[in-house]
Amino acid sequence: MMMSHISMPQIAEDKTISSRHEFLPYGRQWIDEEDIDAVISVLRSDWITQGPLVQRFEQAVAEQCGALYGVAMANGTAALHAACVAAGIGDGDQVITTPLSFVASANCVLYCGGQPIFADVCTDALTIDVTEIEKRLTPKTKAIIAVDFSGHPCELDEIRAFAQKHNLIVIEDAAHSLGAFYKGKPVGGLSDMTVLSFHPVKHITTGEGGMVLTNNPEFAERLERFRTHGITRQRESFQEVDQGPWYYEMLDLGHNSRITDFQCALGLSQLNKLNMFVESRRELARCYQESLEELQEIQLPIELPTVRSSYHLFPIRLQLQQLKKTRREIFQELQDCGLGVNVHYIPIPWHPFYQKLGYQKKQWPVAEAAYEELISLPIWPAMSKNDVDRVIQSVKKVVGHSKK
């Protein structure tokens, strides 16, 4: 497994990138001169897209994550869409997923003509609950999209066992969990397909970008075709007579979901710092845990013994029965302190578009109750000690003033 050559830092002292920003967002990229030089080098080269850096990035990420194949895409949503296409999701097929995620985790099923079926989450890690998956199983079920919430992997062994028993494909939405481990193994090679995102708030960034990891060569071939209009140049795949070196065939209805070489150059440079980024996030999470555990009015995120979270988010849950203020009031007061807190997520079936499809509220009590309580605190590797102290003191002040 690829290891970073950069040593693990302690939380930065005050004079860091973040100290120049009065407002602390919940997430933020870390771009250094090495990253910038990598991109400039590609911009000065002959290939800025569809060149050699794409394959190098795919191979490097796959190696890091313990997978055989990586297929890079324009963004994480395109990667989810591609995974559903590769899984053969079509009209009338049902795919079980979580209501507590970004809409892309379910939209990808709709893109293929399938139907998202929402199963409730576990009370601890807020990842999809296998017992709830079982309740949603029908003869139309074809796949499970399991979302690693906030950097904490799902109970993948239980999900895989259930899927194998019922001949289902497991697509792991690991947009939050690059660099995380499940039972000592890195996230990425543990499901039929694993989807990553390289958005700027994620663990590494390519600006926009995503990837599907798999150990299945047939899935990898379908994914590669999907991102390039359904076209193949592989002679062994041709269904007509090869007419010459220019020849190609469109075998499927695909999309243009390609990523560029300069994005992949940035991704490769960022990947060298992944281990440092994750360790920094874990150190920030440890500081939050130790400093905020005395507050009985909030519930802190958990890390199960089988998991090593990569802490994409640090979501706290307000114990509203012990507070005289609403979540909205507390959220606003934290923002007034200069904290770019956020809420992850509005349950997918609550959105107007999904309501028009016939989904109704009050079907997923754990996920819906969690949504009403959740606030995500800022967490990103370049936060300074001053930043962290400021978040901790602001939470203590706001929550302390909100006690009944």
mmCIF file of C-alpha atoms in Angstrom:
data_model
loop_
_atom_site.group_PDB
_atom_site.id
_atom_site.type_symbol
_atom_site.label_atom_id
_atom_site.label_comp_id
_atom_site.label_asym_id
_atom_site.label_seq_id
_atom_site.Cartn_x
_atom_site.Cartn_y
_atom_site.Cartn_z
ATOM 1 C CA MET A 1 0.000 0.000 0.000
ATOM 2 C CA MET A 2 1.329 3.413 -0.975
ATOM 3 C CA MET A 3 2.596 5.377 2.018
ATOM 4 C CA SER A 4 3.056 9.112 2.225
ATOM 5 C CA HIS A 5 6.604 10.429 2.469
ATOM 6 C CA ILE A 6 5.291 13.307 4.566
ATOM 7 C CA SER A 7 5.442 12.822 8.311
ATOM 8 C CA MET A 8 2.313 13.135 10.423
ATOM 9 C CA PRO A 9 1.920 16.680 11.746
ATOM 10 C CA GLN A 10 0.578 17.871 15.023
ATOM 11 C CA ILE A 11 -2.211 20.448 14.861
ATOM 12 C CA ALA A 12 -0.677 23.476 13.193
ATOM 13 C CA GLU A 13 0.341 26.505 15.187
ATOM 14 C CA ASP A 14 -1.435 29.793 14.674
ATOM 15 C CA LYS A 15 0.349 31.042 11.531
ATOM 16 C CA THR A 16 -1.192 28.618 9.025
ATOM 17 C CA ILE A 17 -3.292 28.788 5.926
ATOM 18 C CA SER A 18 -6.466 28.777 8.029
ATOM 19 C CA SER A 19 -5.470 31.582 10.374
ATOM 20 C CA ARG A 20 -5.842 34.058 7.504
ATOM 21 C CA HIS A 21 -9.542 33.234 7.230
ATOM 22 C CA GLU A 22 -11.832 34.682 9.862
ATOM 23 C CA PHE A 23 -14.721 32.413 8.845
ATOM 24 C CA LEU A 24 -13.990 28.709 9.362
ATOM 25 C CA PRO A 25 -15.792 26.538 6.784
ATOM 26 C CA TYR A 26 -16.799 22.997 7.680
ATOM 27 C CA GLY A 27 -14.351 21.696 5.083
ATOM 28 C CA ARG A 28 -11.585 23.082 2.909
ATOM 29 C CA GLN A 29 -8.906 21.807 0.528
ATOM 30 C CA TRP A 30 -5.178 21.909 1.272
ATOM 31 C CA ILE A 31 -3.225 22.894 -1.850
ATOM 32 C CA ASP A 32 0.537 23.420 -1.617
ATOM 33 C CA GLU A 33 3.300 24.377 -4.047
ATOM 34 C CA GLU A 34 3.965 20.724 -4.887
ATOM 35 C CA ASP A 35 0.348 20.392 -6.057
ATOM 36 C CA ILE A 36 0.541 23.587 -8.095
ATOM 37 C CA ASP A 37 3.829 22.547 -9.736
ATOM 38 C CA ALA A 38 2.335 19.156 -10.663
ATOM 39 C CA VAL A 39 -0.576 20.817 -12.460
ATOM 40 C CA ILE A 40 1.633 23.381 -14.206
ATOM 41 C CA SER A 41 3.889 20.609 -15.465
ATOM 42 C CA VAL A 42 0.961 18.908 -17.187
ATOM 43 C CA LEU A 43 -0.360 22.169 -18.617
ATOM 44 C CA ARG A 44 3.029 22.608 -20.283
ATOM 45 C CA SER A 45 2.982 19.084 -21.699
ATOM 46 C CA ASP A 46 1.428 17.628 -24.851
ATOM 47 C CA TRP A 47 -1.421 15.920 -22.986
ATOM 48 C CA ILE A 48 -3.897 17.794 -20.834
ATOM 49 C CA THR A 49 -6.725 15.249 -21.173
ATOM 50 C CA GLN A 50 -7.066 11.561 -22.072
ATOM 51 C CA GLY A 51 -3.333 11.181 -21.542
ATOM 52 C CA PRO A 52 -1.026 9.035 -19.362
ATOM 53 C CA LEU A 53 -1.679 10.798 -16.038
ATOM 54 C CA VAL A 54 -5.232 9.441 -15.886
ATOM 55 C CA GLN A 55 -4.098 5.825 -15.855
ATOM 56 C CA ARG A 56 -1.292 6.597 -13.402
ATOM 57 C CA PHE A 57 -3.774 8.183 -11.010
ATOM 58 C CA GLU A 58 -6.194 5.279 -11.354
ATOM 59 C CA GLN A 59 -3.463 2.755 -10.615
ATOM 60 C CA ALA A 60 -2.139 4.722 -7.647
ATOM 61 C CA VAL A 61 -5.555 5.093 -6.009
ATOM 62 C CA ALA A 62 -6.404 1.433 -6.633
ATOM 63 C CA GLU A 63 -3.101 0.370 -5.041
ATOM 64 C CA GLN A 64 -3.673 2.662 -2.054
ATOM 65 C CA CYS A 65 -7.141 1.205 -1.512
ATOM 66 C CA GLY A 66 -6.397 -2.473 -2.154
ATOM 67 C CA ALA A 67 -8.404 -2.741 -5.378
ATOM 68 C CA LEU A 68 -7.400 -4.200 -8.744
ATOM 69 C CA TYR A 69 -8.980 -1.556 -10.961
ATOM 70 C CA GLY A 70 -9.755 2.140 -10.737
ATOM 71 C CA VAL A 71 -11.771 4.082 -13.297
ATOM 72 C CA ALA A 72 -11.630 7.846 -12.862
ATOM 73 C CA MET A 73 -14.639 10.024 -13.662
ATOM 74 C CA ALA A 74 -15.510 13.712 -13.970
ATOM 75 C CA ASN A 75 -17.046 13.774 -10.477
ATOM 76 C CA GLY A 76 -18.386 11.535 -7.744
ATOM 77 C CA THR A 77 -21.954 11.692 -9.070
ATOM 78 C CA ALA A 78 -20.816 10.487 -12.486
ATOM 79 C CA ALA A 79 -18.963 7.683 -10.712
ATOM 80 C CA LEU A 80 -22.138 6.622 -8.874
ATOM 81 C CA HIS A 81 -24.098 6.737 -12.124
ATOM 82 C CA ALA A 82 -21.443 4.667 -13.868
ATOM 83 C CA ALA A 83 -21.450 2.093 -11.067
ATOM 84 C CA CYS A 84 -25.219 1.670 -11.395
ATOM 85 C CA VAL A 85 -24.879 1.242 -15.158
ATOM 86 C CA ALA A 86 -22.087 -1.307 -14.698
ATOM 87 C CA ALA A 87 -24.272 -3.156 -12.191
ATOM 88 C CA GLY A 88 -26.983 -3.429 -14.836
ATOM 89 C CA ILE A 89 -29.575 -1.331 -13.015
ATOM 90 C CA GLY A 90 -32.502 -0.725 -15.361
ATOM 91 C CA ASP A 91 -36.191 0.000 -15.589
ATOM 92 C CA GLY A 92 -38.089 -1.367 -12.591
ATOM 93 C CA ASP A 93 -35.031 -2.526 -10.656
ATOM 94 C CA GLN A 94 -34.939 -1.617 -6.981
ATOM 95 C CA VAL A 95 -31.790 -0.518 -5.166
ATOM 96 C CA ILE A 96 -31.732 -0.262 -1.375
ATOM 97 C CA THR A 97 -29.850 2.696 0.063
ATOM 98 C CA THR A 98 -29.834 5.087 3.009
ATOM 99 C CA PRO A 99 -32.037 8.163 3.385
ATOM 100 C CA LEU A 100 -29.240 9.964 5.284
ATOM 101 C CA SER A 101 -26.921 11.001 2.486
ATOM 102 C CA PHE A 102 -26.465 13.517 -0.293
ATOM 103 C CA VAL A 103 -29.058 13.130 -3.048
ATOM 104 C CA ALA A 104 -26.518 11.681 -5.513
ATOM 105 C CA SER A 105 -26.572 8.366 -3.610
ATOM 106 C CA ALA A 106 -30.151 7.821 -4.783
ATOM 107 C CA ASN A 107 -30.302 9.959 -7.927
ATOM 108 C CA CYS A 108 -27.878 7.571 -9.611
ATOM 109 C CA VAL A 109 -30.541 4.854 -9.424
ATOM 110 C CA LEU A 110 -33.159 7.136 -10.987
ATOM 111 C CA TYR A 111 -30.780 7.988 -13.845
ATOM 112 C CA CYS A 112 -30.904 4.300 -14.814
ATOM 113 C CA GLY A 113 -34.682 3.968 -14.553
ATOM 114 C CA GLY A 114 -34.500 2.148 -11.231
ATOM 115 C CA GLN A 115 -36.260 2.831 -7.934
ATOM 116 C CA PRO A 116 -34.374 3.827 -4.760
ATOM 117 C CA ILE A 117 -35.697 1.997 -1.706
ATOM 118 C CA PHE A 118 -34.648 3.647 1.539
ATOM 119 C CA ALA A 119 -33.641 1.580 4.583
ATOM 120 C CA ASP A 120 -33.125 3.198 7.973
ATOM 121 C CA VAL A 121 -29.720 3.675 9.599
ATOM 122 C CA CYS A 122 -28.067 2.338 12.749
ATOM 123 C CA THR A 123 -28.423 4.449 15.875
ATOM 124 C CA ASP A 124 -24.665 4.594 16.505
ATOM 125 C CA ALA A 125 -22.686 5.253 13.313
ATOM 126 C CA LEU A 126 -25.714 6.375 11.261
ATOM 127 C CA THR A 127 -24.753 3.979 8.456
ATOM 128 C CA ILE A 128 -27.320 1.747 6.780
ATOM 129 C CA ASP A 129 -28.779 -0.930 9.070
ATOM 130 C CA VAL A 130 -28.620 -4.476 7.679
ATOM 131 C CA THR A 131 -31.779 -5.512 9.529
ATOM 132 C CA GLU A 132 -33.579 -2.639 7.807
ATOM 133 C CA ILE A 133 -32.152 -3.687 4.429
ATOM 134 C CA GLU A 134 -33.677 -7.124 4.964
ATOM 135 C CA LYS A 135 -37.106 -5.574 5.583
ATOM 136 C CA ARG A 136 -36.930 -3.762 2.213
ATOM 137 C CA LEU A 137 -35.903 -6.788 0.133
ATOM 138 C CA THR A 138 -38.247 -7.685 -2.734
ATOM 139 C CA PRO A 139 -37.936 -9.824 -5.892
ATOM 140 C CA LYS A 140 -37.097 -6.573 -7.746
ATOM 141 C CA THR A 141 -34.081 -5.755 -5.553
ATOM 142 C CA LYS A 142 -30.882 -5.806 -7.600
ATOM 143 C CA ALA A 143 -28.297 -3.916 -5.560
ATOM 144 C CA ILE A 144 -27.434 -2.145 -2.323
ATOM 145 C CA ILE A 145 -25.784 1.279 -2.204
ATOM 146 C CA ALA A 146 -24.163 1.475 1.236
ATOM 147 C CA VAL A 147 -22.950 4.940 2.262
ATOM 148 C CA ASP A 148 -19.971 5.374 4.612
ATOM 149 C CA PHE A 149 -21.332 8.252 6.663
ATOM 150 C CA SER A 150 -18.879 10.982 7.773
ATOM 151 C CA GLY A 151 -15.823 8.779 7.139
ATOM 152 C CA HIS A 152 -17.076 5.783 9.142
ATOM 153 C CA PRO A 153 -17.421 2.633 6.995
ATOM 154 C CA CYS A 154 -20.621 0.589 7.043
ATOM 155 C CA GLU A 155 -20.810 -2.929 8.501
ATOM 156 C CA LEU A 156 -19.439 -4.266 5.243
ATOM 157 C CA ASP A 157 -19.130 -7.938 6.229
ATOM 158 C CA GLU A 158 -22.804 -8.123 7.186
ATOM 159 C CA ILE A 159 -23.859 -6.268 4.048
ATOM 160 C CA ARG A 160 -21.726 -8.489 1.802
ATOM 161 C CA ALA A 161 -23.044 -11.667 3.423
ATOM 162 C CA PHE A 162 -26.630 -10.525 2.957
ATOM 163 C CA ALA A 163 -25.946 -9.495 -0.645
ATOM 164 C CA GLN A 164 -24.315 -12.817 -1.513
ATOM 165 C CA LYS A 165 -27.223 -14.725 -0.013
ATOM 166 C CA HIS A 166 -29.688 -12.824 -2.207
ATOM 167 C CA ASN A 167 -27.505 -12.383 -5.308
ATOM 168 C CA LEU A 168 -27.243 -8.604 -4.962
ATOM 169 C CA ILE A 169 -24.474 -6.251 -6.052
ATOM 170 C CA VAL A 170 -22.936 -4.006 -3.374
ATOM 171 C CA ILE A 171 -21.965 -0.477 -4.410
ATOM 172 C CA GLU A 172 -20.169 1.259 -1.549
ATOM 173 C CA ASP A 173 -20.490 5.036 -1.637
ATOM 174 C CA ALA A 174 -17.163 5.841 0.004
ATOM 175 C CA ALA A 175 -17.131 9.533 -0.886
ATOM 176 C CA HIS A 176 -16.606 10.208 2.840
ATOM 177 C CA SER A 177 -14.188 7.402 3.662
ATOM 178 C CA LEU A 178 -11.058 7.453 1.522
ATOM 179 C CA GLY A 179 -8.245 6.524 3.917
ATOM 180 C CA ALA A 180 -10.562 4.719 6.345
ATOM 181 C CA PHE A 181 -10.158 1.072 7.359
ATOM 182 C CA TYR A 182 -12.651 -1.692 8.055
ATOM 183 C CA LYS A 183 -11.364 -4.648 10.094
ATOM 184 C CA GLY A 184 -7.800 -3.688 9.252
ATOM 185 C CA LYS A 185 -8.354 -3.395 5.486
ATOM 186 C CA PRO A 186 -8.503 -0.123 3.551
ATOM 187 C CA VAL A 187 -11.819 0.996 2.137
ATOM 188 C CA GLY A 188 -11.852 0.560 -1.621
ATOM 189 C CA GLY A 189 -11.440 -3.132 -2.356
ATOM 190 C CA LEU A 190 -14.078 -4.561 -0.030
ATOM 191 C CA SER A 191 -17.249 -4.205 -2.139
ATOM 192 C CA ASP A 192 -18.252 -5.105 -5.695
ATOM 193 C CA MET A 193 -17.713 -1.459 -6.579
ATOM 194 C CA THR A 194 -16.551 1.412 -4.377
ATOM 195 C CA VAL A 195 -17.175 5.029 -5.354
ATOM 196 C CA LEU A 196 -14.872 7.898 -4.351
ATOM 197 C CA SER A 197 -15.217 11.662 -4.648
ATOM 198 C CA PHE A 198 -12.408 14.184 -5.048
ATOM 199 C CA HIS A 199 -14.422 17.332 -4.377
ATOM 200 C CA PRO A 200 -12.420 20.037 -2.527
ATOM 201 C CA VAL A 201 -13.947 19.212 0.875
ATOM 202 C CA LYS A 202 -12.990 15.529 0.572
ATOM 203 C CA HIS A 203 -9.762 13.874 1.754
ATOM 204 C CA ILE A 204 -7.900 14.584 -1.480
ATOM 205 C CA THR A 205 -9.075 16.773 -4.328
ATOM 206 C CA THR A 206 -8.816 17.026 -8.096
ATOM 207 C CA GLY A 207 -11.093 20.077 -8.096
ATOM 208 C CA GLU A 208 -14.013 17.980 -9.262
ATOM 209 C CA GLY A 209 -13.545 14.285 -9.846
ATOM 210 C CA GLY A 210 -14.452 10.797 -8.775
ATOM 211 C CA MET A 211 -13.501 7.169 -9.227
ATOM 212 C CA VAL A 212 -14.990 3.698 -9.140
ATOM 213 C CA LEU A 213 -12.810 0.951 -7.663
ATOM 214 C CA THR A 214 -13.485 -2.722 -8.324
ATOM 215 C CA ASN A 215 -11.851 -6.136 -8.396
ATOM 216 C CA ASN A 216 -14.131 -7.297 -11.215
ATOM 217 C CA PRO A 217 -12.641 -6.912 -14.732
ATOM 218 C CA GLU A 218 -16.076 -6.965 -16.386
ATOM 219 C CA PHE A 219 -17.252 -4.071 -14.227
ATOM 220 C CA ALA A 220 -14.030 -2.187 -15.002
ATOM 221 C CA GLU A 221 -14.569 -2.613 -18.739
ATOM 222 C CA ARG A 222 -18.181 -1.408 -18.513
ATOM 223 C CA LEU A 223 -17.106 1.590 -16.438
ATOM 224 C CA GLU A 224 -14.428 2.583 -18.944
ATOM 225 C CA ARG A 225 -16.913 2.424 -21.808
ATOM 226 C CA PHE A 226 -19.544 4.367 -19.900
ATOM 227 C CA ARG A 227 -17.291 7.383 -19.304
ATOM 228 C CA THR A 228 -16.460 7.634 -23.028
ATOM 229 C CA HIS A 229 -19.843 7.557 -24.786
ATOM 230 C CA GLY A 230 -20.080 3.753 -24.617
ATOM 231 C CA ILE A 231 -17.210 3.513 -27.091
ATOM 232 C CA THR A 232 -14.490 0.864 -27.214
ATOM 233 C CA ARG A 233 -11.247 0.715 -29.179
ATOM 234 C CA GLN A 234 -10.446 -2.773 -27.925
ATOM 235 C CA ARG A 235 -10.375 -5.079 -30.956
ATOM 236 C CA GLU A 236 -11.391 -8.105 -28.920
ATOM 237 C CA SER A 237 -14.648 -6.300 -28.099
ATOM 238 C CA PHE A 238 -15.541 -5.373 -31.683
ATOM 239 C CA GLN A 239 -18.771 -6.828 -32.993
ATOM 240 C CA GLU A 240 -18.065 -5.839 -36.621
ATOM 241 C CA VAL A 241 -15.008 -6.213 -38.841
ATOM 242 C CA ASP A 242 -12.007 -4.096 -37.844
ATOM 243 C CA GLN A 243 -11.671 -1.616 -40.685
ATOM 244 C CA GLY A 244 -8.359 -0.064 -39.702
ATOM 245 C CA PRO A 245 -6.314 1.600 -36.928
ATOM 246 C CA TRP A 246 -8.820 4.462 -36.684
ATOM 247 C CA TYR A 247 -11.706 2.116 -36.012
ATOM 248 C CA TYR A 248 -13.867 2.148 -32.872
ATOM 249 C CA GLU A 249 -17.372 1.007 -31.969
ATOM 250 C CA MET A 250 -20.089 2.381 -29.718
ATOM 251 C CA LEU A 251 -21.460 -0.623 -27.845
ATOM 252 C CA ASP A 252 -23.537 1.112 -25.148
ATOM 253 C CA LEU A 253 -25.240 4.444 -24.565
ATOM 254 C CA GLY A 254 -22.612 6.070 -22.368
ATOM 255 C CA HIS A 255 -21.739 9.591 -21.263
ATOM 256 C CA ASN A 256 -18.767 11.899 -21.518
ATOM 257 C CA SER A 257 -17.616 11.572 -17.901
ATOM 258 C CA ARG A 258 -13.881 11.851 -18.470
ATOM 259 C CA ILE A 259 -11.420 13.488 -16.096
ATOM 260 C CA THR A 260 -8.423 15.548 -17.296
ATOM 261 C CA ASP A 261 -4.707 14.882 -16.972
ATOM 262 C CA PHE A 262 -4.079 18.086 -15.033
ATOM 263 C CA GLN A 263 -6.754 17.048 -12.537
ATOM 264 C CA CYS A 264 -5.080 13.669 -12.181
ATOM 265 C CA ALA A 265 -1.693 15.344 -11.706
ATOM 266 C CA LEU A 266 -3.220 17.229 -8.791
ATOM 267 C CA GLY A 267 -4.756 13.981 -7.539
ATOM 268 C CA LEU A 268 -1.424 12.145 -7.612
ATOM 269 C CA SER A 269 0.268 14.949 -5.703
ATOM 270 C CA GLN A 270 -2.569 15.007 -3.179
ATOM 271 C CA LEU A 271 -2.446 11.230 -2.804
ATOM 272 C CA ASN A 272 1.122 11.536 -1.514
ATOM 273 C CA LYS A 273 -0.329 13.498 1.413
ATOM 274 C CA LEU A 274 -3.405 11.322 2.038
ATOM 275 C CA ASN A 275 -2.012 9.578 5.109
ATOM 276 C CA MET A 276 -0.998 12.912 6.616
ATOM 277 C CA PHE A 277 -4.406 14.399 5.818
ATOM 278 C CA VAL A 278 -6.226 11.507 7.487
ATOM 279 C CA GLU A 279 -3.994 11.557 10.563
ATOM 280 C CA SER A 280 -4.580 15.304 10.884
ATOM 281 C CA ARG A 281 -8.339 14.773 10.720
ATOM 282 C CA ARG A 282 -8.127 12.045 13.334
ATOM 283 C CA GLU A 283 -6.096 14.295 15.622
ATOM 284 C CA LEU A 284 -8.654 17.071 15.221
ATOM 285 C CA ALA A 285 -11.437 14.602 16.011
ATOM 286 C CA ARG A 286 -9.551 13.443 19.116
ATOM 287 C CA CYS A 287 -9.253 17.035 20.341
ATOM 288 C CA TYR A 288 -12.952 17.593 19.809
ATOM 289 C CA GLN A 289 -13.829 14.340 21.564
ATOM 290 C CA GLU A 290 -11.658 15.081 24.604
ATOM 291 C CA SER A 291 -12.725 18.722 24.925
ATOM 292 C CA LEU A 292 -16.456 18.317 24.314
ATOM 293 C CA GLU A 293 -17.195 15.015 26.065
ATOM 294 C CA GLU A 294 -18.172 16.920 29.235
ATOM 295 C CA LEU A 295 -21.150 18.487 27.451
ATOM 296 C CA GLN A 296 -24.110 16.288 28.273
ATOM 297 C CA GLU A 297 -26.276 18.302 25.885
ATOM 298 C CA ILE A 298 -24.543 16.957 22.771
ATOM 299 C CA GLN A 299 -23.760 13.479 21.498
ATOM 300 C CA LEU A 300 -20.383 13.035 19.818
ATOM 301 C CA PRO A 301 -19.720 10.746 16.836
ATOM 302 C CA ILE A 302 -18.641 7.205 17.626
ATOM 303 C CA GLU A 303 -15.977 4.983 16.105
ATOM 304 C CA LEU A 304 -16.785 1.270 16.290
ATOM 305 C CA PRO A 305 -13.946 -1.111 17.287
ATOM 306 C CA THR A 306 -13.934 -2.656 13.798
ATOM 307 C CA VAL A 307 -13.388 0.692 12.098
ATOM 308 C CA ARG A 308 -10.739 3.360 11.687
ATOM 309 C CA SER A 309 -12.652 6.419 10.530
ATOM 310 C CA SER A 310 -11.136 9.000 8.210
ATOM 311 C CA TYR A 311 -13.405 11.737 9.661
ATOM 312 C CA HIS A 312 -14.611 13.514 6.566
ATOM 313 C CA LEU A 313 -17.129 15.131 8.913
ATOM 314 C CA PHE A 314 -17.420 15.677 12.642
ATOM 315 C CA PRO A 315 -21.191 15.636 13.231
ATOM 316 C CA ILE A 316 -22.473 16.330 16.727
ATOM 317 C CA ARG A 317 -26.066 15.578 17.742
ATOM 318 C CA LEU A 318 -27.911 18.061 19.929
ATOM 319 C CA GLN A 319 -29.826 16.519 22.810
ATOM 320 C CA LEU A 320 -32.724 18.872 22.246
ATOM 321 C CA GLN A 321 -34.732 17.658 25.252
ATOM 322 C CA GLN A 322 -31.986 19.171 27.417
ATOM 323 C CA LEU A 323 -31.863 22.466 25.525
ATOM 324 C CA LYS A 324 -34.156 25.486 25.556
ATOM 325 C CA LYS A 325 -33.167 26.542 22.044
ATOM 326 C CA THR A 326 -33.889 24.936 18.699
ATOM 327 C CA ARG A 327 -31.295 23.410 16.398
ATOM 328 C CA ARG A 328 -31.797 26.355 14.036
ATOM 329 C CA GLU A 329 -31.099 28.880 16.793
ATOM 330 C CA ILE A 330 -27.959 27.048 17.933
ATOM 331 C CA PHE A 331 -26.811 26.652 14.319
ATOM 332 C CA GLN A 332 -27.203 30.391 13.738
ATOM 333 C CA GLU A 333 -25.351 31.292 16.933
ATOM 334 C CA LEU A 334 -22.436 29.068 15.901
ATOM 335 C CA GLN A 335 -22.385 30.757 12.508
ATOM 336 C CA ASP A 336 -22.412 34.128 14.268
ATOM 337 C CA CYS A 337 -19.215 32.964 16.009
ATOM 338 C CA GLY A 338 -17.630 32.602 12.572
ATOM 339 C CA LEU A 339 -18.004 28.819 12.329
ATOM 340 C CA GLY A 340 -19.106 27.457 8.974
ATOM 341 C CA VAL A 341 -21.165 24.697 10.542
ATOM 342 C CA ASN A 342 -23.367 22.646 8.267
ATOM 343 C CA VAL A 343 -26.031 19.934 8.437
ATOM 344 C CA HIS A 344 -25.488 16.520 6.841
ATOM 345 C CA TYR A 345 -28.024 15.661 5.546
ATOM 346 C CA ILE A 346 -31.625 16.561 4.811
ATOM 347 C CA PRO A 347 -33.108 13.063 4.319
ATOM 348 C CA ILE A 348 -33.266 12.336 0.604
ATOM 349 C CA PRO A 349 -36.964 11.311 0.605
ATOM 350 C CA TRP A 350 -37.876 14.677 2.168
ATOM 351 C CA HIS A 351 -36.850 16.653 -0.906
ATOM 352 C CA PRO A 352 -39.731 17.986 -3.038
ATOM 353 C CA PHE A 353 -38.642 15.972 -6.071
ATOM 354 C CA TYR A 354 -38.799 12.726 -4.098
ATOM 355 C CA GLN A 355 -42.072 13.738 -2.481
ATOM 356 C CA LYS A 356 -43.505 14.048 -6.001
ATOM 357 C CA LEU A 357 -42.377 10.472 -6.627
ATOM 358 C CA GLY A 358 -44.540 9.308 -3.723
ATOM 359 C CA TYR A 359 -42.048 9.056 -0.851
ATOM 360 C CA GLN A 360 -43.496 10.154 2.487
ATOM 361 C CA LYS A 361 -41.940 11.341 5.714
ATOM 362 C CA LYS A 362 -41.917 9.389 9.003
ATOM 363 C CA GLN A 363 -40.798 6.135 7.411
ATOM 364 C CA TRP A 364 -37.207 6.131 8.728
ATOM 365 C CA PRO A 365 -37.344 7.118 12.420
ATOM 366 C CA VAL A 366 -33.626 6.839 13.218
ATOM 367 C CA ALA A 367 -32.400 8.812 10.194
ATOM 368 C CA GLU A 368 -35.135 11.423 10.492
ATOM 369 C CA ALA A 369 -34.567 11.938 14.226
ATOM 370 C CA ALA A 370 -30.817 12.249 13.606
ATOM 371 C CA TYR A 371 -31.363 14.886 10.938
ATOM 372 C CA GLU A 372 -33.278 17.057 13.392
ATOM 373 C CA GLU A 373 -30.290 16.996 15.791
ATOM 374 C CA LEU A 374 -27.187 17.052 13.572
ATOM 375 C CA ILE A 375 -24.664 19.862 13.181
ATOM 376 C CA SER A 376 -21.290 19.301 11.480
ATOM 377 C CA LEU A 377 -18.329 21.151 12.995
ATOM 378 C CA PRO A 378 -15.377 22.405 10.921
ATOM 379 C CA ILE A 379 -12.754 19.723 10.314
ATOM 380 C CA TRP A 380 -9.968 19.948 7.713
ATOM 381 C CA PRO A 381 -6.235 19.242 7.914
ATOM 382 C CA ALA A 382 -4.877 22.807 7.792
ATOM 383 C CA MET A 383 -6.845 23.981 10.829
ATOM 384 C CA SER A 384 -4.583 25.613 13.401
ATOM 385 C CA LYS A 385 -4.592 25.184 17.166
ATOM 386 C CA ASN A 386 -6.298 28.583 17.402
ATOM 387 C CA ASP A 387 -8.966 27.410 14.985
ATOM 388 C CA VAL A 388 -9.645 24.267 16.983
ATOM 389 C CA ASP A 389 -9.736 26.133 20.286
ATOM 390 C CA ARG A 390 -12.111 28.637 18.756
ATOM 391 C CA VAL A 391 -14.500 25.897 17.615
ATOM 392 C CA ILE A 392 -14.390 24.195 21.020
ATOM 393 C CA GLN A 393 -14.948 27.400 22.990
ATOM 394 C CA SER A 394 -17.747 28.510 20.662
ATOM 395 C CA VAL A 395 -19.579 25.193 21.025
ATOM 396 C CA LYS A 396 -19.200 25.272 24.801
ATOM 397 C CA LYS A 397 -20.430 28.866 24.970
ATOM 398 C CA VAL A 398 -23.418 28.431 22.659
ATOM 399 C CA VAL A 399 -24.510 25.087 24.084
ATOM 400 C CA GLY A 400 -23.892 26.287 27.645
ATOM 401 C CA HIS A 401 -26.162 29.288 27.105
ATOM 402 C CA SER A 402 -28.812 27.003 25.635
ATOM 403 C CA LYS A 403 -29.221 24.646 28.597
ATOM 404 C CA LYS A 404 -32.636 24.351 30.186
#
